[in-house]
JSON list of C-alpha atoms in Angstrom, two decimals:
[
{"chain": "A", "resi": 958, "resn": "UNK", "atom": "CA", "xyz": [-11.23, -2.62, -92.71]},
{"chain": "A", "resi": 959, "resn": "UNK", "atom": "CA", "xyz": [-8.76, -2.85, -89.84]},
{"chain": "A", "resi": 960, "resn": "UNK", "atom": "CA", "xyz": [-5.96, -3.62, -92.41]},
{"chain": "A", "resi": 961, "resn": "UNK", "atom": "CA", "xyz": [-6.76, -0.45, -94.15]},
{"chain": "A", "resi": 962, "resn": "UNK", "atom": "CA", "xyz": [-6.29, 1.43, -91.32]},
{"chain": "A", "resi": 963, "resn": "UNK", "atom": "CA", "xyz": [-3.28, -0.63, -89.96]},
{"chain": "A", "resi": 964, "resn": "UNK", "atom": "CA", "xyz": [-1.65, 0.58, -93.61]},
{"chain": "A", "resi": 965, "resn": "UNK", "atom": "CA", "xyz": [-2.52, 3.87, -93.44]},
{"chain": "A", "resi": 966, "resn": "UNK", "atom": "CA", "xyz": [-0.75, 4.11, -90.25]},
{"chain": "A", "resi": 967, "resn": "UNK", "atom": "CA", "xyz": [2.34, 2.25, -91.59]},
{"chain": "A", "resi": 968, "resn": "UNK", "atom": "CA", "xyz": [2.29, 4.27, -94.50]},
{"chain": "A", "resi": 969, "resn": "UNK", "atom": "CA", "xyz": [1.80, 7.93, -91.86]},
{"chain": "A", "resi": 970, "resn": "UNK", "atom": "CA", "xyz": [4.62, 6.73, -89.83]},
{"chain": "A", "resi": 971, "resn": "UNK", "atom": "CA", "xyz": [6.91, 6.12, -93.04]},
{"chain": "A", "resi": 972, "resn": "UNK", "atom": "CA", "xyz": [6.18, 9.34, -94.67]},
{"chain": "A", "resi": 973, "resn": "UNK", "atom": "CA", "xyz": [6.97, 11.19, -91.43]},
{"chain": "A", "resi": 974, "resn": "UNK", "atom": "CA", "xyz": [10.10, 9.36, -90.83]},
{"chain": "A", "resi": 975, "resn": "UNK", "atom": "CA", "xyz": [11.49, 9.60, -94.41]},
{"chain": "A", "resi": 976, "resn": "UNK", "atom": "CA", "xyz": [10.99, 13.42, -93.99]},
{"chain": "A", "resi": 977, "resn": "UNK", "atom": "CA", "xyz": [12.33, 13.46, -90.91]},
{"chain": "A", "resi": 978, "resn": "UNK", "atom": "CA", "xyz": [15.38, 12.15, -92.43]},
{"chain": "A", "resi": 979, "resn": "UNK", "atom": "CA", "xyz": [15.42, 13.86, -96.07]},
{"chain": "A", "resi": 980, "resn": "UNK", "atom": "CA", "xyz": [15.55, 17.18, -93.76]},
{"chain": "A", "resi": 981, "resn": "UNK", "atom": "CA", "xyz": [18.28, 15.84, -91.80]},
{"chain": "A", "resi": 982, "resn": "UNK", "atom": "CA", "xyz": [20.44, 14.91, -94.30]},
{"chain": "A", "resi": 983, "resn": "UNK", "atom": "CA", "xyz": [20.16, 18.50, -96.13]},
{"chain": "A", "resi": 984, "resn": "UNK", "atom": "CA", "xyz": [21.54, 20.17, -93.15]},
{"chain": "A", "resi": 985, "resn": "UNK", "atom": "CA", "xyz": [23.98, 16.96, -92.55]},
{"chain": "A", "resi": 986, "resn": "UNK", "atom": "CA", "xyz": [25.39, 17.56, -96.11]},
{"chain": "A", "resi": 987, "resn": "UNK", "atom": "CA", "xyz": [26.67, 21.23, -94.44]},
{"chain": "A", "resi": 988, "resn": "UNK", "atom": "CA", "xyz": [30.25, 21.90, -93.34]},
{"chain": "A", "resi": 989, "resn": "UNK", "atom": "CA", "xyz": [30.89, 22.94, -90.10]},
{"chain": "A", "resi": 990, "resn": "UNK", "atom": "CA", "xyz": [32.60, 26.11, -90.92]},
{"chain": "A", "resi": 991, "resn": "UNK", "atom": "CA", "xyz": [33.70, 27.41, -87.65]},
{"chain": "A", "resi": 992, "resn": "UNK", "atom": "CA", "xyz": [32.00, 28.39, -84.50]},
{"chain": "A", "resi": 993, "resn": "UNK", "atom": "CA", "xyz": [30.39, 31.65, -84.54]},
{"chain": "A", "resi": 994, "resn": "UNK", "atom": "CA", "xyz": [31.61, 34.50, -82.57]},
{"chain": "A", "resi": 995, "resn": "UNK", "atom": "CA", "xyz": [29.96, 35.78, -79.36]},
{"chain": "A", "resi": 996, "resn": "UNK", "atom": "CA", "xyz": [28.83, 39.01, -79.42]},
{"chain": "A", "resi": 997, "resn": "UNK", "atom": "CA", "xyz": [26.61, 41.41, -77.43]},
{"chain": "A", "resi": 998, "resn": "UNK", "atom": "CA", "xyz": [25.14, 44.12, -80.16]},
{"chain": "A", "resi": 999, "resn": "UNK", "atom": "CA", "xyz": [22.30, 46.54, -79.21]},
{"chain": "A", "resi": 1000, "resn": "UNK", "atom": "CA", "xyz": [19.04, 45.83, -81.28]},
{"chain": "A", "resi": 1001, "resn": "UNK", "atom": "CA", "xyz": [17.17, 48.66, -82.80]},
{"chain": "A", "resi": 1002, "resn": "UNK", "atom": "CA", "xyz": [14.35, 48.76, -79.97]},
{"chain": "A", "resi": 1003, "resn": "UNK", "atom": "CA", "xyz": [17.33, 49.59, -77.70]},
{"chain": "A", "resi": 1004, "resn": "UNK", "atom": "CA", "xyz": [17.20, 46.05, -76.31]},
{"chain": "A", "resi": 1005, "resn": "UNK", "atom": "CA", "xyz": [20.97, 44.11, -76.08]},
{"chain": "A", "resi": 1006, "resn": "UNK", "atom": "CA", "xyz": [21.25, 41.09, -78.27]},
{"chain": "A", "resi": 1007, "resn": "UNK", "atom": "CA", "xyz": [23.77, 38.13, -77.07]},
{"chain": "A", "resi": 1008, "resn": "UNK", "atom": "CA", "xyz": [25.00, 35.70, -79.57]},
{"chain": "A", "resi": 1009, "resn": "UNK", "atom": "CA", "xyz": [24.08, 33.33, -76.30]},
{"chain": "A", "resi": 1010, "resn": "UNK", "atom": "CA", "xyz": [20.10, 34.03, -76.77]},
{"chain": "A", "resi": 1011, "resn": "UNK", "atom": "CA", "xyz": [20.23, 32.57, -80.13]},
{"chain": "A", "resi": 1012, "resn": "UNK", "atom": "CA", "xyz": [21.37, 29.39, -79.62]},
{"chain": "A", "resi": 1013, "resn": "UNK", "atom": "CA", "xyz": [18.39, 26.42, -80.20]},
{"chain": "A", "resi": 1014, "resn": "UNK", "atom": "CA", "xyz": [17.73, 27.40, -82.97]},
{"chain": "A", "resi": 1015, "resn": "UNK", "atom": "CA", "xyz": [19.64, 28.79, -86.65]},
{"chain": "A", "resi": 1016, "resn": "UNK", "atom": "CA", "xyz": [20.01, 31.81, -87.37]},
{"chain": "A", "resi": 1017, "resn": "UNK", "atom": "CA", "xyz": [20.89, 34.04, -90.74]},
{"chain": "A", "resi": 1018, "resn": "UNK", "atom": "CA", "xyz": [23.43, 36.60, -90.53]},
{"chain": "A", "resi": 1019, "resn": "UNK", "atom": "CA", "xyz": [24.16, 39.74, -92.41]},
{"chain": "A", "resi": 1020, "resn": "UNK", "atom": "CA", "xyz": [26.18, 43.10, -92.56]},
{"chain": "A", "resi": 1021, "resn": "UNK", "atom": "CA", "xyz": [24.69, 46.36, -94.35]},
{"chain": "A", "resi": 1022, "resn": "UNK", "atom": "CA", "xyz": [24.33, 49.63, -93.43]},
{"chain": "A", "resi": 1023, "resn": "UNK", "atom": "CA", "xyz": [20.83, 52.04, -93.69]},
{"chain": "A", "resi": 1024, "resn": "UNK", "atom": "CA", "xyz": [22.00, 54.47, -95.93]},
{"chain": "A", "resi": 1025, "resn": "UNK", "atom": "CA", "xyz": [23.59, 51.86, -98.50]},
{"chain": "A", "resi": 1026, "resn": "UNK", "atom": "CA", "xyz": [22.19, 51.83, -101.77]},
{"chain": "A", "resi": 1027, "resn": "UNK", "atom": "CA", "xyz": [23.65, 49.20, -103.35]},
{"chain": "A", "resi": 1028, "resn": "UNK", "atom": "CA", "xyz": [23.23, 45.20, -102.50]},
{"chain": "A", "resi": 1029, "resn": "UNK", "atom": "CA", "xyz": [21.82, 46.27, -98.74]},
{"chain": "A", "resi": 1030, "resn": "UNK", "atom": "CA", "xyz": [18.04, 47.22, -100.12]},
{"chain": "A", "resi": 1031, "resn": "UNK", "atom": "CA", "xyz": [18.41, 43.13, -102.00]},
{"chain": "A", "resi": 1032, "resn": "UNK", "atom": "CA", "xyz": [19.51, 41.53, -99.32]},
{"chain": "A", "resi": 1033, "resn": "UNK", "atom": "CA", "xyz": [17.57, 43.01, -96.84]},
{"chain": "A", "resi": 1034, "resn": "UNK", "atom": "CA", "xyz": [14.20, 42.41, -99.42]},
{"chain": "A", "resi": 1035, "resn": "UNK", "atom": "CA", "xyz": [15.46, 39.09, -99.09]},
{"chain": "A", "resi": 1036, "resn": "UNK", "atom": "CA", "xyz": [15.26, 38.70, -95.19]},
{"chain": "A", "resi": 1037, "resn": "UNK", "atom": "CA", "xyz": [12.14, 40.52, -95.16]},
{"chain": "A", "resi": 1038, "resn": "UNK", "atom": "CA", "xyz": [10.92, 37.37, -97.00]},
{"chain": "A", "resi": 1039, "resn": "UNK", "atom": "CA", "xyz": [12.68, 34.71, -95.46]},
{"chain": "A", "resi": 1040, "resn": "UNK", "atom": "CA", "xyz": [11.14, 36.51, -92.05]},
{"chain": "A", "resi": 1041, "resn": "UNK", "atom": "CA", "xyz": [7.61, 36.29, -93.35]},
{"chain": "A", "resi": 1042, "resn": "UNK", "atom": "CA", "xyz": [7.89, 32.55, -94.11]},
{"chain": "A", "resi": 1043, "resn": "UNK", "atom": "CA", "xyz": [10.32, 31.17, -91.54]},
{"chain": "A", "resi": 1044, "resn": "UNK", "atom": "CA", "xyz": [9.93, 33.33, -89.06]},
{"chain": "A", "resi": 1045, "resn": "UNK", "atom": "CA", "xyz": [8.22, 31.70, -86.42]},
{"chain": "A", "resi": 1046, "resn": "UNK", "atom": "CA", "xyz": [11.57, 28.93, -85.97]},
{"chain": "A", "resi": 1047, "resn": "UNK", "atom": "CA", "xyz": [14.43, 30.93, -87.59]},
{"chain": "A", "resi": 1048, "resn": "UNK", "atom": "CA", "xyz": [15.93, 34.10, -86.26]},
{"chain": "A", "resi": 1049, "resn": "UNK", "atom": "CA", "xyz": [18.08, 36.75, -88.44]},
{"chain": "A", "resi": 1050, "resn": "UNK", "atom": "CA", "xyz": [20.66, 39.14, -87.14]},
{"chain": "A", "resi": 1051, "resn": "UNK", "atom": "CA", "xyz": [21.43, 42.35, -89.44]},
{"chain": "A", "resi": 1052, "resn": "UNK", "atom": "CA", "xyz": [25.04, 44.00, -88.12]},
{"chain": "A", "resi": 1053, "resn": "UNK", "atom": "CA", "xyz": [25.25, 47.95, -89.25]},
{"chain": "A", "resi": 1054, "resn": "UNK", "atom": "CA", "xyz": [28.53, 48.24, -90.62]},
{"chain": "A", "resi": 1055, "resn": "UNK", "atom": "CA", "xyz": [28.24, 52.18, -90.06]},
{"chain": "A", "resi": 1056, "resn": "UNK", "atom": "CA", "xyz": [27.22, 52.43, -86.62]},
{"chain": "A", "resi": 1057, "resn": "UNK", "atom": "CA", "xyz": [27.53, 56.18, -86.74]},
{"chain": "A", "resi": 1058, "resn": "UNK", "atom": "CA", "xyz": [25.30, 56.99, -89.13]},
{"chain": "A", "resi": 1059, "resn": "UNK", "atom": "CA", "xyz": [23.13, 54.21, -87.81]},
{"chain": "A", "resi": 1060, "resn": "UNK", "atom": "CA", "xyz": [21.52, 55.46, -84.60]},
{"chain": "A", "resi": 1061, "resn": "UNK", "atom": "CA", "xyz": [18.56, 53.28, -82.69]},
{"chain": "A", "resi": 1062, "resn": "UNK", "atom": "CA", "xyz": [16.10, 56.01, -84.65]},
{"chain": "A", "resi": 1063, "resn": "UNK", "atom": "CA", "xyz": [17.54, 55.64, -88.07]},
{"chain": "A", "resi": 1064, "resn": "UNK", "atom": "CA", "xyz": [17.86, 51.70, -87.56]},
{"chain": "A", "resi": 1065, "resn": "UNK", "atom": "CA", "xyz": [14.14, 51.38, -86.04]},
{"chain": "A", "resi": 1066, "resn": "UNK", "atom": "CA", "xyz": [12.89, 53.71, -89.14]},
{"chain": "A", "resi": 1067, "resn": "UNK", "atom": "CA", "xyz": [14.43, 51.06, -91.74]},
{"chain": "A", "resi": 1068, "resn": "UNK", "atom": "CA", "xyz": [13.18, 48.28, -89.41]},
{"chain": "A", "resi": 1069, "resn": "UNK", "atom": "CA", "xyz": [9.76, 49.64, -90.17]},
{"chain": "A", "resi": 1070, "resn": "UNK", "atom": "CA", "xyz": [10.74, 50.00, -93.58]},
{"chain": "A", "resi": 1071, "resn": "UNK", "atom": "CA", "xyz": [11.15, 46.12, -94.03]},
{"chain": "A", "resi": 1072, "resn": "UNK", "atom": "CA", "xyz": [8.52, 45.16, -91.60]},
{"chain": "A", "resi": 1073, "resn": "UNK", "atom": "CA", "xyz": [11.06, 43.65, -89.42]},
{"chain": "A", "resi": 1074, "resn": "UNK", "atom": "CA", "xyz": [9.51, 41.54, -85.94]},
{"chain": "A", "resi": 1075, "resn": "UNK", "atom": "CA", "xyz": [11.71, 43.03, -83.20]},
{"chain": "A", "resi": 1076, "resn": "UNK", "atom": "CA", "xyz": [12.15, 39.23, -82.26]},
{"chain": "A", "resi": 1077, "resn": "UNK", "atom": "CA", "xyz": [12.30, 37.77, -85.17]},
{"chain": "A", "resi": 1078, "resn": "UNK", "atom": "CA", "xyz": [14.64, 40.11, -87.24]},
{"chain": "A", "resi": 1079, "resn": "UNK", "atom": "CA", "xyz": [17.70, 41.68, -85.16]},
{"chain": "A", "resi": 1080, "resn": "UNK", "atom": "CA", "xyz": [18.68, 45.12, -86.93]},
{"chain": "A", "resi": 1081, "resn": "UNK", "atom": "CA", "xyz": [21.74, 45.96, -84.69]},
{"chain": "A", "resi": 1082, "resn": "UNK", "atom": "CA", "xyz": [24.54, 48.57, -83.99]},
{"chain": "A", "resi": 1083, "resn": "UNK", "atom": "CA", "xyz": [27.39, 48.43, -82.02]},
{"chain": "A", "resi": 1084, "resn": "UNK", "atom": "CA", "xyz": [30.81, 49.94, -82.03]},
{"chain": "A", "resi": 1085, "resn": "UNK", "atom": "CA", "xyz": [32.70, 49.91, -85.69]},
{"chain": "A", "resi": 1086, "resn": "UNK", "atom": "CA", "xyz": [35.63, 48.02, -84.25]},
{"chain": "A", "resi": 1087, "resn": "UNK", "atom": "CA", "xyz": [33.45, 45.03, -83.12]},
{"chain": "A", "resi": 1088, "resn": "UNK", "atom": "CA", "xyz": [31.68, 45.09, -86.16]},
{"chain": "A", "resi": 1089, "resn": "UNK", "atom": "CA", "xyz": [35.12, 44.48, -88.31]},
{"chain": "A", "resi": 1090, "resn": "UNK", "atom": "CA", "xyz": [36.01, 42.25, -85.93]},
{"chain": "A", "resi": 1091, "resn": "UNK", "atom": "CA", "xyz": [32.68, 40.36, -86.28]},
{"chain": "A", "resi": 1092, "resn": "UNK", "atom": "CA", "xyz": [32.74, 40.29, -89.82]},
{"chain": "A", "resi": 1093, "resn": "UNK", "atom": "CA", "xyz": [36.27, 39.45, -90.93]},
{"chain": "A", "resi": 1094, "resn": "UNK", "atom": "CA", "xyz": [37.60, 37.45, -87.92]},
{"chain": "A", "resi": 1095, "resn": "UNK", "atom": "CA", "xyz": [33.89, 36.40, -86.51]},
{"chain": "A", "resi": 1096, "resn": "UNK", "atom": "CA", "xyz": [31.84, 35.48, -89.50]},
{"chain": "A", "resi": 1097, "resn": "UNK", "atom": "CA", "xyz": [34.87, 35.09, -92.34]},
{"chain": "A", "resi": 1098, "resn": "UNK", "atom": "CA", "xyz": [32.97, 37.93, -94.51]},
{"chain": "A", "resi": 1099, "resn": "UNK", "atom": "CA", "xyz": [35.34, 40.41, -95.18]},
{"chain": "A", "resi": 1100, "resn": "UNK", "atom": "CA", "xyz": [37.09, 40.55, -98.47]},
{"chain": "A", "resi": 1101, "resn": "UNK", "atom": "CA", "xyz": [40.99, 41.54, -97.73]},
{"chain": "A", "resi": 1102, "resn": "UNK", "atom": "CA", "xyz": [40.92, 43.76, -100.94]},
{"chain": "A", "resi": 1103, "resn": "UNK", "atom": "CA", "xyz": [38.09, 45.77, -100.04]},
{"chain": "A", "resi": 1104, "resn": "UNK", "atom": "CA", "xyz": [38.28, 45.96, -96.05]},
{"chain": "A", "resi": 1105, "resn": "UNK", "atom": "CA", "xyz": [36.01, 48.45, -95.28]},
{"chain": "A", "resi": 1106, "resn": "UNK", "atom": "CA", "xyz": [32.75, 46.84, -97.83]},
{"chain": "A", "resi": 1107, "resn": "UNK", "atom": "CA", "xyz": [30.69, 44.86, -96.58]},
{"chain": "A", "resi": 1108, "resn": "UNK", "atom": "CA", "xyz": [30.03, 41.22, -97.85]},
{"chain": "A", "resi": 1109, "resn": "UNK", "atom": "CA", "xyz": [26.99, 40.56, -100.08]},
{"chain": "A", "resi": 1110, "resn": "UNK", "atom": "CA", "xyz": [26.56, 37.34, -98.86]},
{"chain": "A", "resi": 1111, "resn": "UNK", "atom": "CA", "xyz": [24.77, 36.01, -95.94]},
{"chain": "A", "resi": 1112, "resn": "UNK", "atom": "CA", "xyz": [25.91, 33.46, -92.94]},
{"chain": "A", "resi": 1113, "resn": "UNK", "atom": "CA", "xyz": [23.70, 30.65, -91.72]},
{"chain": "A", "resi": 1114, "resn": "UNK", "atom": "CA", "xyz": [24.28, 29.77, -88.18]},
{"chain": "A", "resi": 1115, "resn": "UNK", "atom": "CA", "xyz": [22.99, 26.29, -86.72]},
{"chain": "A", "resi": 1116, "resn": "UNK", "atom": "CA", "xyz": [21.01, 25.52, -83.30]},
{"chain": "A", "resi": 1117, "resn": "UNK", "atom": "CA", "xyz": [24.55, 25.10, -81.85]},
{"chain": "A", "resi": 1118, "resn": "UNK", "atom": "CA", "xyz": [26.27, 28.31, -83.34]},
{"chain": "A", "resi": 1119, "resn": "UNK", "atom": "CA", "xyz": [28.06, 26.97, -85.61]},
{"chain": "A", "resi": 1120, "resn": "UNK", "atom": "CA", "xyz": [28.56, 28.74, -89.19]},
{"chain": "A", "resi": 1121, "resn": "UNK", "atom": "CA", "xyz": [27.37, 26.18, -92.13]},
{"chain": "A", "resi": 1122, "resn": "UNK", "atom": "CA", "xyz": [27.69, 27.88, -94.96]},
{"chain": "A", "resi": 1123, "resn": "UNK", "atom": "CA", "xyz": [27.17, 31.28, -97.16]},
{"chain": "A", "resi": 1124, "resn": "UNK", "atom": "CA", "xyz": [24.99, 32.38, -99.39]},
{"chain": "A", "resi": 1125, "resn": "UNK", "atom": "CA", "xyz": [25.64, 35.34, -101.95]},
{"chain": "A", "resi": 1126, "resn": "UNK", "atom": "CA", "xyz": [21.96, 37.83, -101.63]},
{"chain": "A", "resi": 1127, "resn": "UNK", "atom": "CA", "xyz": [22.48, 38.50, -105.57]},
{"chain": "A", "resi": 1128, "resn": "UNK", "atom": "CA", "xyz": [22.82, 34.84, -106.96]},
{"chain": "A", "resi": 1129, "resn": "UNK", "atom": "CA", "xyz": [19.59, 33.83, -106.98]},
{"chain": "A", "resi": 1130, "resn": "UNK", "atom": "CA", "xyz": [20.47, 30.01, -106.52]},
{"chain": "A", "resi": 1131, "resn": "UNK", "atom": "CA", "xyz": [22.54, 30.66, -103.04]},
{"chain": "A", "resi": 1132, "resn": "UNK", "atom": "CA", "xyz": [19.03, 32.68, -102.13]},
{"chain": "A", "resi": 1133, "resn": "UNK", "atom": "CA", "xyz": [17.09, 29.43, -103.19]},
{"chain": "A", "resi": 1134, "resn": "UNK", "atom": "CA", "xyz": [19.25, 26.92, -101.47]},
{"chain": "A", "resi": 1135, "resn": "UNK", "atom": "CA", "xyz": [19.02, 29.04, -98.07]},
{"chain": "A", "resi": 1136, "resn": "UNK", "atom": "CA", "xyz": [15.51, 28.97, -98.63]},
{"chain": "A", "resi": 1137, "resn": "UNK", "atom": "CA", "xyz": [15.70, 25.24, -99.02]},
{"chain": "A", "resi": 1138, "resn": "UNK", "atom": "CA", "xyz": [17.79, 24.72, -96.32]},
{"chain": "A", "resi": 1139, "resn": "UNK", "atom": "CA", "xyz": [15.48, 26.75, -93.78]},
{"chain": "A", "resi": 1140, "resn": "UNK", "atom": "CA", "xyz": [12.45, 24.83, -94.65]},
{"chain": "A", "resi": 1141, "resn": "UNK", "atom": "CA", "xyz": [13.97, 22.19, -94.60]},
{"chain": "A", "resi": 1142, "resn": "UNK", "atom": "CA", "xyz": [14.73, 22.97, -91.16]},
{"chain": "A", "resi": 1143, "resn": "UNK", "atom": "CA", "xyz": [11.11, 23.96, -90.44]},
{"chain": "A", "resi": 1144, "resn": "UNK", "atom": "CA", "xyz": [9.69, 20.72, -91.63]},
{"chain": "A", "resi": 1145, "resn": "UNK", "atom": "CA", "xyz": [11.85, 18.78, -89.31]},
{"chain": "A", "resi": 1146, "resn": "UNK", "atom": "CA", "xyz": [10.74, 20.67, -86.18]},
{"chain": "A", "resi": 1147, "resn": "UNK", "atom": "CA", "xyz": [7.25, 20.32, -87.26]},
{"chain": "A", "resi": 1148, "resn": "UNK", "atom": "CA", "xyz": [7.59, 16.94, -87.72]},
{"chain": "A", "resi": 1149, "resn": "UNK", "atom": "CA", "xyz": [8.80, 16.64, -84.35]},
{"chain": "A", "resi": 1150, "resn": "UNK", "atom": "CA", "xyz": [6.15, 18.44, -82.42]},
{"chain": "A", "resi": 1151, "resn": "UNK", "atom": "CA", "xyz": [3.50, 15.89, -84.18]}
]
């Protein structure tokens, strides 16, 4: 009997390490893009947001605008999901890319709208040059061509703020690998804690 248990605890401690290191080496497999940029953005409870109070853990980042009818209601159907499952470990920072349109009220009514967690998922405004600046020289998501569009594509940030990688919100394999790479993420912290 004792060597039945002393294998069942081999075998615990094995499974738990080789997922422990399976969800390692999916994020370990990421570039490190570049660092991602600092930032203080007002979220749409009127609370400010620093880029500083997300580090420790990743993050998703996005740029789309309330009254966009085009890839914003996808994407953001897409965070609303990726809330609901990861939500508890993984943050995810929305940046209006018409911050004059987008007032706290109109941003807080679409937060509603998606069932956003104020601390969970960060729907935020700020002034429209900072928001270029975050997207084409912060984040890398403008496209030269089209200046003024925003990017259909989202950026995952790590524990340490660094971008590793995009992921286009209408290709429904980038969506899956995200996902994959989040719980991925998830498993290894609950690993951890055990």
């Amino acid at each position: 009997m004792k060597h039945h248990i002393a294998a069942f605890a081999m075998l615990t401690v094995v499974a738990i390490v080789g997922c422990q290191r399976s969800s390692e080496a999916v994020w370990d497999e990421l570039p490190r893009i570049k660092q991602a940029p600092s930032f203080v953005v007002t979220n749409y409870d009127g609370q400010q947001l620093s880029s500083e109070q997300l580090r420790g853990r990743p993050w998703v980042a996005s740029f789309m605008f309330a009254t966009c009818q085009g890839v914003c209601p996808i994407m953001n159907r897409h965070v609303a999901e990726l809330q609901q499952q990861f939500g508890d470990y993984v943050r995810f920072v929305s940046f209006s890319v018409d911050p004059e349109t987008d007032s706290l009220s109109v941003l807080a009514s679409y937060a509603r709208e998606y069932g956003a967690r104020p601390d969970v998922w960060y729907i935020t405004r700020t002034t429209l040059d900072s928001v270029r600046m975050l997207s084409r020289d912060g984040f890398l998501l403008s496209d030269p061509k089209t200046p003024d569009l925003h990017s259909s594509r989202f950026a995952l940030v790590d524990e340490q703020g660094q971008i590793r990688g995009y992921f286009n919100s209408l290709d429904t394999a980038d969506v899956a690998r995200l996902r994959q790479l989040l719980a991925a993420y998830v498993e290894r912290k609950r690993v951890a804690v055990q």
